[in-house]
mmCIF file of C-alpha atoms in Angstrom:
data_model
loop_
_atom_site.group_PDB
_atom_site.id
_atom_site.type_symbol
_atom_site.label_atom_id
_atom_site.label_comp_id
_atom_site.label_asym_id
_atom_site.label_seq_id
_atom_site.Cartn_x
_atom_site.Cartn_y
_atom_site.Cartn_z
ATOM 1 C CA MET A 1 -0.949 39.279 -7.354
ATOM 2 C CA LYS A 2 -3.544 37.003 -6.054
ATOM 3 C CA ASN A 3 -1.413 34.250 -7.801
ATOM 4 C CA ASN A 4 1.876 35.318 -6.326
ATOM 5 C CA SER A 5 0.421 35.578 -2.911
ATOM 6 C CA THR A 6 -0.640 31.692 -3.562
ATOM 7 C CA LEU A 7 2.607 30.901 -4.159
ATOM 8 C CA ARG A 8 4.221 32.836 -1.222
ATOM 9 C CA GLN A 9 1.344 30.671 1.142
ATOM 10 C CA LEU A 10 2.349 27.326 -0.710
ATOM 11 C CA ALA A 11 6.626 28.341 -0.541
ATOM 12 C CA GLY A 12 6.341 29.353 3.212
ATOM 13 C CA LEU A 13 3.807 25.959 4.490
ATOM 14 C CA PHE A 14 6.012 23.652 2.569
ATOM 15 C CA THR A 15 9.069 24.909 3.436
ATOM 16 C CA ARG A 16 8.432 24.783 7.061
ATOM 17 C CA LEU A 17 6.752 21.368 6.615
ATOM 18 C CA GLY A 18 9.977 20.145 4.883
ATOM 19 C CA LEU A 19 11.901 21.398 8.209
ATOM 20 C CA THR A 20 9.782 20.084 10.495
ATOM 21 C CA ALA A 21 8.288 17.046 9.079
ATOM 22 C CA PHE A 22 9.752 13.949 10.674
ATOM 23 C CA GLY A 23 8.281 10.564 11.028
ATOM 24 C CA GLY A 24 7.940 9.218 7.379
ATOM 25 C CA PRO A 25 5.243 9.610 4.705
ATOM 26 C CA ALA A 26 2.144 8.723 7.401
ATOM 27 C CA ALA A 27 3.438 11.837 9.671
ATOM 28 C CA HIS A 28 4.021 14.039 7.029
ATOM 29 C CA ILE A 29 0.710 13.545 5.434
ATOM 30 C CA ALA A 30 -0.753 14.295 8.866
ATOM 31 C CA MET A 31 0.762 17.218 9.162
ATOM 32 C CA MET A 32 -0.453 18.120 6.012
ATOM 33 C CA GLN A 33 -3.957 17.421 6.645
ATOM 34 C CA LYS A 34 -3.720 19.606 10.122
ATOM 35 C CA GLU A 35 -2.342 22.553 7.890
ATOM 36 C CA VAL A 36 -4.604 22.107 4.731
ATOM 37 C CA VAL A 37 -7.845 21.241 5.903
ATOM 38 C CA ASP A 38 -8.081 22.031 9.649
ATOM 39 C CA ARG A 39 -6.074 25.599 10.029
ATOM 40 C CA LEU A 40 -5.997 26.845 6.412
ATOM 41 C CA HIS A 41 -9.345 25.272 5.129
ATOM 42 C CA TRP A 42 -7.898 24.972 1.636
ATOM 43 C CA MET A 43 -10.060 21.985 1.072
ATOM 44 C CA ASP A 44 -12.367 19.714 2.710
ATOM 45 C CA HIS A 45 -11.423 16.442 4.502
ATOM 46 C CA GLN A 46 -13.179 14.227 1.378
ATOM 47 C CA HIS A 47 -11.080 15.837 -1.215
ATOM 48 C CA PHE A 48 -7.716 15.666 1.003
ATOM 49 C CA LEU A 49 -8.643 11.866 1.207
ATOM 50 C CA ASP A 50 -9.501 11.675 -2.307
ATOM 51 C CA LEU A 51 -5.593 13.034 -3.285
ATOM 52 C CA VAL A 52 -4.444 10.584 -0.599
ATOM 53 C CA GLY A 53 -5.831 7.782 -2.150
ATOM 54 C CA ALA A 54 -4.756 9.104 -5.430
ATOM 55 C CA THR A 55 -0.986 8.909 -4.005
ATOM 56 C CA ASN A 56 -1.653 5.305 -3.310
ATOM 57 C CA LEU A 57 -2.435 4.801 -7.138
ATOM 58 C CA ILE A 58 0.950 5.619 -8.686
ATOM 59 C CA PRO A 59 4.359 4.716 -7.753
ATOM 60 C CA GLY A 60 6.812 7.191 -5.929
ATOM 61 C CA PRO A 61 6.849 9.063 -2.352
ATOM 62 C CA ASN A 62 3.262 9.695 -0.949
ATOM 63 C CA SER A 63 3.927 12.686 1.188
ATOM 64 C CA THR A 64 5.980 14.291 -1.610
ATOM 65 C CA GLU A 65 3.205 13.818 -3.993
ATOM 66 C CA MET A 66 0.681 14.945 -1.620
ATOM 67 C CA ALA A 67 2.516 18.233 -1.419
ATOM 68 C CA ILE A 68 2.689 18.292 -5.222
ATOM 69 C CA HIS A 69 -1.165 17.734 -5.329
ATOM 70 C CA ILE A 70 -1.880 20.400 -3.019
ATOM 71 C CA GLY A 71 0.490 22.850 -4.922
ATOM 72 C CA TYR A 72 -1.330 21.955 -8.251
ATOM 73 C CA GLU A 73 -4.777 22.343 -6.300
ATOM 74 C CA ARG A 74 -3.895 25.912 -5.269
ATOM 75 C CA GLY A 75 -1.848 27.316 -8.128
ATOM 76 C CA LYS A 76 -1.798 25.039 -11.306
ATOM 77 C CA TRP A 77 1.798 24.193 -12.492
ATOM 78 C CA LYS A 78 3.330 26.968 -10.719
ATOM 79 C CA GLY A 79 1.950 25.667 -7.545
ATOM 80 C CA LEU A 80 2.664 22.444 -8.068
ATOM 81 C CA LEU A 81 6.598 23.069 -8.737
ATOM 82 C CA VAL A 82 6.582 25.606 -5.763
ATOM 83 C CA ALA A 83 4.827 22.980 -3.257
ATOM 84 C CA GLY A 84 6.713 19.830 -4.431
ATOM 85 C CA CYS A 85 10.307 21.800 -4.572
ATOM 86 C CA CYS A 86 9.789 23.603 -1.225
ATOM 87 C CA PHE A 87 8.969 20.355 0.376
ATOM 88 C CA ILE A 88 11.798 18.278 -1.131
ATOM 89 C CA LEU A 89 14.638 21.025 -0.900
ATOM 90 C CA PRO A 90 15.201 21.572 2.992
ATOM 91 C CA ALA A 91 15.822 17.782 3.494
ATOM 92 C CA VAL A 92 17.911 17.690 0.452
ATOM 93 C CA LEU A 93 20.095 20.549 1.495
ATOM 94 C CA ILE A 94 20.295 19.182 5.137
ATOM 95 C CA THR A 95 21.107 15.879 3.687
ATOM 96 C CA GLY A 96 23.823 17.375 1.302
ATOM 97 C CA VAL A 97 25.484 18.976 4.201
ATOM 98 C CA ILE A 98 25.593 15.733 6.249
ATOM 99 C CA ALA A 99 26.934 13.902 3.325
ATOM 100 C CA TRP A 100 29.775 16.122 2.633
ATOM 101 C CA LEU A 101 30.568 15.950 6.428
ATOM 102 C CA TYR A 102 30.406 12.012 6.418
ATOM 103 C CA GLN A 103 32.843 12.037 3.324
ATOM 104 C CA LYS A 104 34.723 14.309 5.085
ATOM 105 C CA TYR A 105 35.112 13.274 8.435
ATOM 106 C CA GLY A 106 33.768 9.412 8.117
ATOM 107 C CA ARG A 107 30.796 9.695 10.558
ATOM 108 C CA LEU A 108 27.453 10.855 10.911
ATOM 109 C CA PRO A 109 26.745 13.791 13.623
ATOM 110 C CA GLN A 110 25.130 12.743 16.893
ATOM 111 C CA VAL A 111 21.603 14.168 17.195
ATOM 112 C CA ASN A 112 19.933 11.441 19.151
ATOM 113 C CA ALA A 113 19.196 13.263 22.319
ATOM 114 C CA TRP A 114 17.088 16.194 20.057
ATOM 115 C CA ILE A 115 14.789 13.551 18.124
ATOM 116 C CA TYR A 116 14.049 11.306 21.141
ATOM 117 C CA GLY A 117 10.861 13.221 21.825
ATOM 118 C CA ILE A 118 10.017 13.854 18.176
ATOM 119 C CA LYS A 119 8.657 10.331 17.317
ATOM 120 C CA PRO A 120 6.367 10.062 20.412
ATOM 121 C CA ALA A 121 4.718 13.483 19.328
ATOM 122 C CA ILE A 122 4.601 12.310 15.721
ATOM 123 C CA ILE A 123 2.230 9.293 16.708
ATOM 124 C CA ALA A 124 0.040 11.742 18.373
ATOM 125 C CA ILE A 125 -0.119 13.650 15.269
ATOM 126 C CA ILE A 126 -0.760 10.477 12.955
ATOM 127 C CA LEU A 127 -3.727 9.460 15.242
ATOM 128 C CA ALA A 128 -5.680 12.803 15.083
ATOM 129 C CA ALA A 129 -5.436 12.942 11.093
ATOM 130 C CA ALA A 130 -6.400 9.259 11.070
ATOM 131 C CA TRP A 131 -9.517 9.842 13.245
ATOM 132 C CA GLN A 132 -10.428 13.304 11.051
ATOM 133 C CA LEU A 133 -9.816 11.031 7.707
ATOM 134 C CA ALA A 134 -11.564 7.928 8.875
ATOM 135 C CA LYS A 135 -14.798 10.005 9.627
ATOM 136 C CA LYS A 136 -14.946 10.654 5.987
ATOM 137 C CA ALA A 137 -13.844 7.528 4.621
ATOM 138 C CA VAL A 138 -15.994 5.021 6.536
ATOM 139 C CA LYS A 139 -19.033 6.274 4.686
ATOM 140 C CA SER A 140 -20.737 2.899 5.406
ATOM 141 C CA VAL A 141 -20.586 -0.601 7.438
ATOM 142 C CA GLN A 142 -19.310 -2.446 4.435
ATOM 143 C CA LEU A 143 -16.313 0.459 4.039
ATOM 144 C CA GLY A 144 -15.998 -0.055 7.834
ATOM 145 C CA ILE A 145 -15.747 -3.717 7.702
ATOM 146 C CA ILE A 146 -13.069 -3.425 4.480
ATOM 147 C CA GLY A 147 -11.210 -0.968 6.696
ATOM 148 C CA ALA A 148 -10.947 -3.125 9.635
ATOM 149 C CA LEU A 149 -9.865 -5.918 7.656
ATOM 150 C CA VAL A 150 -7.034 -3.779 5.999
ATOM 151 C CA PHE A 151 -6.003 -2.583 9.528
ATOM 152 C CA LEU A 152 -5.639 -6.166 10.928
ATOM 153 C CA ALA A 153 -3.929 -7.160 7.654
ATOM 154 C CA ALA A 154 -1.490 -4.558 7.999
ATOM 155 C CA VAL A 155 -0.788 -4.871 11.665
ATOM 156 C CA LEU A 156 0.184 -8.549 10.759
ATOM 157 C CA GLY A 157 2.522 -7.592 8.189
ATOM 158 C CA ALA A 158 0.549 -7.673 4.658
ATOM 159 C CA ASP A 159 1.866 -6.022 1.823
ATOM 160 C CA GLU A 160 0.332 -2.421 1.793
ATOM 161 C CA ILE A 161 -0.012 -2.258 -2.013
ATOM 162 C CA VAL A 162 -1.573 -5.490 -2.242
ATOM 163 C CA ALA A 163 -4.029 -4.493 0.871
ATOM 164 C CA MET A 164 -5.013 -1.157 -0.803
ATOM 165 C CA PHE A 165 -5.739 -2.274 -4.280
ATOM 166 C CA GLY A 166 -7.379 -5.382 -2.790
ATOM 167 C CA ALA A 167 -9.403 -3.333 -0.739
ATOM 168 C CA GLY A 168 -10.374 -0.988 -3.856
ATOM 169 C CA ALA A 169 -11.089 -4.091 -5.869
ATOM 170 C CA ILE A 170 -13.501 -5.436 -3.155
ATOM 171 C CA THR A 171 -15.209 -2.285 -2.881
ATOM 172 C CA LEU A 172 -15.587 -2.241 -7.067
ATOM 173 C CA LEU A 173 -16.859 -5.556 -6.953
ATOM 174 C CA LEU A 174 -19.625 -5.122 -4.299
ATOM 175 C CA TYR A 175 -20.519 -2.287 -6.383
ATOM 176 C CA LEU A 176 -20.925 -3.989 -9.806
ATOM 177 C CA LEU A 177 -22.875 -6.747 -8.020
ATOM 178 C CA ARG A 178 -25.243 -4.062 -7.138
ATOM 179 C CA ARG A 179 -25.247 -2.159 -10.335
ATOM 180 C CA PRO A 180 -23.737 -4.662 -13.328
ATOM 181 C CA ARG A 181 -24.643 -2.132 -16.295
ATOM 182 C CA ASN A 182 -22.208 0.750 -15.186
ATOM 183 C CA ALA A 183 -18.908 0.767 -17.427
ATOM 184 C CA LEU A 184 -15.464 1.513 -16.577
ATOM 185 C CA HIS A 185 -13.715 4.642 -17.620
ATOM 186 C CA ASN A 186 -9.932 3.995 -17.858
ATOM 187 C CA PHE A 187 -7.604 7.106 -16.717
ATOM 188 C CA PHE A 188 -4.092 5.956 -17.329
ATOM 189 C CA PRO A 189 -3.549 8.101 -19.987
ATOM 190 C CA LEU A 190 10.950 15.215 -19.927
ATOM 191 C CA THR A 191 13.323 17.817 -19.517
ATOM 192 C CA LEU A 192 14.392 20.137 -17.191
ATOM 193 C CA LEU A 193 17.715 20.185 -15.765
ATOM 194 C CA GLN A 194 21.472 20.629 -17.301
ATOM 195 C CA ILE A 195 24.090 19.088 -15.412
ATOM 196 C CA THR A 196 27.283 17.532 -16.749
ATOM 197 C CA PHE A 197 26.585 14.178 -17.352
ATOM 198 C CA ASP A 198 29.483 11.839 -17.113
ATOM 199 C CA ARG A 199 29.540 8.090 -17.411
ATOM 200 C CA THR A 200 28.642 8.033 -13.770
ATOM 201 C CA ASN A 201 26.019 10.779 -13.458
ATOM 202 C CA ILE A 202 24.311 9.240 -16.696
ATOM 203 C CA ARG A 203 24.069 5.449 -14.448
ATOM 204 C CA LEU A 204 23.298 7.279 -11.290
ATOM 205 C CA PHE A 205 20.316 9.323 -13.429
ATOM 206 C CA LEU A 206 19.009 6.116 -14.832
ATOM 207 C CA ILE A 207 18.992 4.032 -11.610
ATOM 208 C CA PHE A 208 17.080 6.510 -9.801
ATOM 209 C CA LEU A 209 15.111 7.684 -12.647
ATOM 210 C CA LYS A 210 13.977 3.627 -12.830
ATOM 211 C CA ILE A 211 13.436 3.642 -8.894
ATOM 212 C CA GLY A 212 11.142 6.539 -8.797
ATOM 213 C CA ALA A 213 8.951 5.587 -11.665
ATOM 214 C CA ILE A 214 8.264 2.077 -10.346
ATOM 215 C CA LEU A 215 8.556 2.124 -6.877
ATOM 216 C CA TYR A 216 5.723 1.488 -4.515
ATOM 217 C CA GLY A 217 5.547 1.531 -0.413
ATOM 218 C CA SER A 218 7.498 2.974 2.109
ATOM 219 C CA GLY A 219 11.205 4.192 2.504
ATOM 220 C CA TYR A 220 12.196 1.046 3.315
ATOM 221 C CA VAL A 221 10.982 -0.595 0.293
ATOM 222 C CA LEU A 222 13.415 1.960 -1.388
ATOM 223 C CA PHE A 223 16.221 0.792 1.060
ATOM 224 C CA GLY A 224 15.658 -2.885 -0.759
ATOM 225 C CA PHE A 225 15.884 -1.320 -4.081
ATOM 226 C CA LEU A 226 19.032 0.418 -3.548
ATOM 227 C CA ASP A 227 20.494 -2.922 -1.978
ATOM 228 C CA LYS A 228 19.920 -4.542 -5.194
ATOM 229 C CA GLU A 229 20.477 -1.884 -7.432
ATOM 230 C CA LEU A 230 23.712 -0.487 -5.966
ATOM 231 C CA VAL A 231 25.088 -2.741 -3.062
ATOM 232 C CA ALA A 232 24.740 -5.915 -4.943
ATOM 233 C CA LYS A 233 26.464 -4.507 -8.248
ATOM 234 C CA GLY A 234 29.525 -2.864 -6.021
ATOM 235 C CA LEU A 235 28.441 0.440 -6.739
ATOM 236 C CA LEU A 236 28.083 1.388 -3.009
ATOM 237 C CA SER A 237 29.257 -0.419 0.429
ATOM 238 C CA ARG A 238 26.597 -1.749 2.880
ATOM 239 C CA SER A 239 28.141 0.355 5.410
ATOM 240 C CA GLN A 240 26.980 3.527 3.566
ATOM 241 C CA LEU A 241 23.634 2.449 2.609
ATOM 242 C CA ILE A 242 23.073 1.768 6.338
ATOM 243 C CA ASP A 243 24.716 5.371 6.964
ATOM 244 C CA ALA A 244 22.014 6.452 4.312
ATOM 245 C CA ILE A 245 19.231 4.765 5.921
ATOM 246 C CA ALA A 246 19.963 6.646 9.305
ATOM 247 C CA VAL A 247 20.346 10.087 7.591
ATOM 248 C CA GLY A 248 16.837 9.356 5.908
ATOM 249 C CA GLN A 249 15.637 8.852 9.613
ATOM 250 C CA PHE A 250 16.394 11.762 11.761
ATOM 251 C CA THR A 251 16.396 14.388 9.101
ATOM 252 C CA PRO A 252 12.929 15.983 8.244
ATOM 253 C CA GLY A 253 11.031 15.698 4.990
ATOM 254 C CA PRO A 254 10.923 12.937 2.645
ATOM 255 C CA VAL A 255 13.013 9.762 3.354
ATOM 256 C CA PHE A 256 13.717 9.720 -0.558
ATOM 257 C CA SER A 257 16.315 12.495 0.330
ATOM 258 C CA SER A 258 18.796 9.813 1.174
ATOM 259 C CA VAL A 259 19.577 9.403 -2.197
ATOM 260 C CA THR A 260 21.186 12.836 -2.104
ATOM 261 C CA PHE A 261 23.379 11.370 0.592
ATOM 262 C CA ILE A 262 24.039 8.122 -1.634
ATOM 263 C CA GLY A 263 24.399 9.880 -4.716
ATOM 264 C CA TRP A 264 27.231 12.358 -3.056
ATOM 265 C CA GLN A 265 29.129 9.505 -1.955
ATOM 266 C CA MET A 266 29.069 7.954 -5.439
ATOM 267 C CA GLY A 267 29.731 11.146 -7.846
ATOM 268 C CA GLY A 268 30.008 14.248 -5.340
ATOM 269 C CA TRP A 269 27.578 17.375 -5.417
ATOM 270 C CA GLN A 270 26.963 16.460 -9.062
ATOM 271 C CA GLY A 271 26.051 12.884 -8.101
ATOM 272 C CA ALA A 272 23.627 14.050 -5.155
ATOM 273 C CA LEU A 273 21.913 16.524 -7.596
ATOM 274 C CA THR A 274 21.680 13.805 -10.286
ATOM 275 C CA ALA A 275 20.222 10.987 -8.094
ATOM 276 C CA THR A 276 17.889 13.748 -6.347
ATOM 277 C CA VAL A 277 16.384 15.126 -9.517
ATOM 278 C CA ALA A 278 16.029 11.658 -10.991
ATOM 279 C CA ILE A 279 14.016 9.969 -8.341
ATOM 280 C CA PHE A 280 11.497 12.672 -7.554
ATOM 281 C CA LEU A 281 11.090 13.793 -10.958
ATOM 282 C CA PRO A 282 8.566 10.692 -12.193
ATOM 283 C CA SER A 283 6.337 12.042 -9.170
ATOM 284 C CA PHE A 284 5.814 15.585 -10.604
ATOM 285 C CA LEU A 285 5.234 14.161 -13.817
ATOM 286 C CA PHE A 286 2.612 11.427 -12.361
ATOM 287 C CA VAL A 287 0.711 13.631 -10.169
ATOM 288 C CA ALA A 288 0.710 16.457 -13.208
ATOM 289 C CA LEU A 289 -1.172 13.732 -15.529
ATOM 290 C CA LEU A 290 -3.542 12.611 -12.599
ATOM 291 C CA ASN A 291 -4.349 15.248 -10.534
ATOM 292 C CA PRO A 292 -6.551 17.246 -13.388
ATOM 293 C CA LEU A 293 -8.424 13.881 -14.210
ATOM 294 C CA MET A 294 -9.352 13.432 -10.419
ATOM 295 C CA PRO A 295 -12.932 15.469 -10.636
ATOM 296 C CA ARG A 296 -13.759 13.522 -13.530
ATOM 297 C CA LEU A 297 -12.863 10.182 -12.232
ATOM 298 C CA ARG A 298 -14.538 10.907 -9.050
ATOM 299 C CA ARG A 299 -17.722 11.577 -11.084
ATOM 300 C CA SER A 300 -17.459 8.022 -12.558
ATOM 301 C CA ALA A 301 -19.791 5.824 -10.167
ATOM 302 C CA LEU A 302 -17.270 2.972 -10.895
ATOM 303 C CA PHE A 303 -14.069 4.605 -10.121
ATOM 304 C CA SER A 304 -15.839 6.507 -7.136
ATOM 305 C CA ALA A 305 -16.761 2.939 -5.985
ATOM 306 C CA PHE A 306 -12.995 1.796 -6.085
ATOM 307 C CA LEU A 307 -11.391 4.874 -4.646
ATOM 308 C CA ASP A 308 -13.809 4.904 -1.566
ATOM 309 C CA GLY A 309 -12.255 1.465 -0.926
ATOM 310 C CA VAL A 310 -8.463 2.668 -1.631
ATOM 311 C CA ASN A 311 -9.398 5.447 0.964
ATOM 312 C CA VAL A 312 -10.622 3.634 3.938
ATOM 313 C CA ALA A 313 -7.600 1.271 3.154
ATOM 314 C CA SER A 314 -5.322 4.272 3.211
ATOM 315 C CA VAL A 315 -6.751 5.348 6.736
ATOM 316 C CA ALA A 316 -6.644 1.924 8.026
ATOM 317 C CA ILE A 317 -2.655 1.661 7.074
ATOM 318 C CA ILE A 318 -2.192 5.116 8.612
ATOM 319 C CA ALA A 319 -3.666 3.808 12.071
ATOM 320 C CA ALA A 320 -1.574 0.434 11.280
ATOM 321 C CA VAL A 321 1.860 2.712 10.998
ATOM 322 C CA CYS A 322 0.636 3.891 14.207
ATOM 323 C CA VAL A 323 0.211 0.549 15.737
ATOM 324 C CA SER A 324 3.908 -0.446 14.609
ATOM 325 C CA PHE A 325 5.186 3.189 15.435
ATOM 326 C CA GLY A 326 4.386 2.899 19.045
ATOM 327 C CA LYS A 327 5.494 -0.614 19.638
ATOM 328 C CA ALA A 328 9.182 0.626 18.251
ATOM 329 C CA VAL A 329 9.054 4.455 19.830
ATOM 330 C CA LEU A 330 7.141 3.739 23.174
ATOM 331 C CA ASP A 331 9.593 1.746 24.934
ATOM 332 C CA ASP A 332 10.072 3.485 28.184
ATOM 333 C CA TRP A 333 7.779 5.797 30.726
ATOM 334 C CA ARG A 334 9.560 9.103 29.067
ATOM 335 C CA THR A 335 8.132 8.286 25.338
ATOM 336 C CA VAL A 336 5.249 7.302 26.929
ATOM 337 C CA LEU A 337 4.498 10.350 28.728
ATOM 338 C CA ILE A 338 5.642 12.782 25.569
ATOM 339 C CA ALA A 339 2.957 10.962 23.311
ATOM 340 C CA ILE A 340 0.230 11.191 26.207
ATOM 341 C CA LEU A 341 0.628 14.951 26.333
ATOM 342 C CA SER A 342 1.107 15.401 22.759
ATOM 343 C CA ALA A 343 -2.039 13.652 22.025
ATOM 344 C CA GLY A 344 -3.839 15.682 24.820
ATOM 345 C CA VAL A 345 -2.505 18.995 22.586
ATOM 346 C CA VAL A 346 -3.516 18.032 19.248
ATOM 347 C CA PHE A 347 -7.079 16.459 20.141
ATOM 348 C CA GLY A 348 -7.646 19.411 22.517
ATOM 349 C CA LEU A 349 -6.332 22.150 20.186
ATOM 350 C CA PRO A 350 -7.111 20.820 16.968
ATOM 351 C CA LYS A 351 -6.333 24.214 15.352
ATOM 352 C CA ILE A 352 -3.019 24.139 17.135
ATOM 353 C CA ASN A 353 0.109 23.931 14.562
ATOM 354 C CA SER A 354 1.650 20.666 14.183
ATOM 355 C CA VAL A 355 5.144 22.199 14.196
ATOM 356 C CA PHE A 356 4.682 23.147 17.410
ATOM 357 C CA VAL A 357 3.722 19.820 18.579
ATOM 358 C CA VAL A 358 6.891 18.406 17.052
ATOM 359 C CA ILE A 359 9.249 21.107 18.543
ATOM 360 C CA GLY A 360 7.514 20.617 21.775
ATOM 361 C CA GLY A 361 8.419 16.983 21.637
ATOM 362 C CA SER A 362 11.951 17.688 20.727
ATOM 363 C CA LEU A 363 12.355 19.974 23.631
ATOM 364 C CA LEU A 364 10.556 17.769 25.898
ATOM 365 C CA GLY A 365 12.201 14.669 24.985
ATOM 366 C CA TYR A 366 15.712 16.063 25.255
ATOM 367 C CA GLY A 367 14.924 17.601 28.821
ATOM 368 C CA LEU A 368 14.002 13.907 29.700
ATOM 369 C CA SER A 369 16.661 11.978 27.958
ATOM 370 C CA TYR A 370 18.579 12.950 30.991
ATOM 371 C CA LEU A 371 16.502 12.001 33.713
#
């Protein structure tokens, strides 16, 4: 009974987040932190931060992997599947409907007025999460300096993955210089769905499986891969890719759901299903392998030092996302006002459900857009 109750909680939480998590991985993780740590107390800030660091060490969509990690923490294998699928499915279903309408009518729906106020509200949510995580990540002056350097590098356009692994390596090196006798523990140690596979679907599956298994970075990195793998090879037009990017931006949930749109254009509903399963499958496998090892790895002094560096770099990059997001979004008095009001709510009422902040931002933005 307790297990069923836990699974229902996970399903409810991640379905809700899947329907309201706009703004990209940093925003999604910020909303999860607010729900899982601040409101539900399922784990403390340090453990949540360790999981954020772990998602940055493996390929795939970070926010989806965080949902899978949290599901495994709460309900083991069943929880892993429930949390991951419930977070992914709303975006996939919404994107599938849009893909069908696009294929039928040749254009995307107009939703700008409704999403106008969401992004400024998301900035406030990200800031609040970065502040909470930074209080745990910055354990020393040394980590504070490393975090500041990563933040500066990220704002100036440095590669996020290089910055994170570089911070981990520097922290590990500094630890080894103090304690040179410790030994390093290595930790790196299919399937599921029956679809009618014709030549197109097999090709789609292999392309998206490869991307899901090797891709680090943001959704924009994903679109670079898609341009190289699909557009350059004549499998997809550039205008379709641009429309897929737009769909990824104005729908909630993981931006990787854009591949549902692409799969539909290439192979109908079966192509959409094939592409979606293929790109998310590696994330489930990577998290299933890594999560059970996390407590043992955290007990390793060397890996712990490395993870501390990755953690502080992760927070710095989240803060840098806020800066770049702010430059792109806060372009008039209306968006600035929404951001300020949202920040007042999330910092003044730390236990408020972030869904209400998103909805409030959307409604306020819709009203102000007509002034």
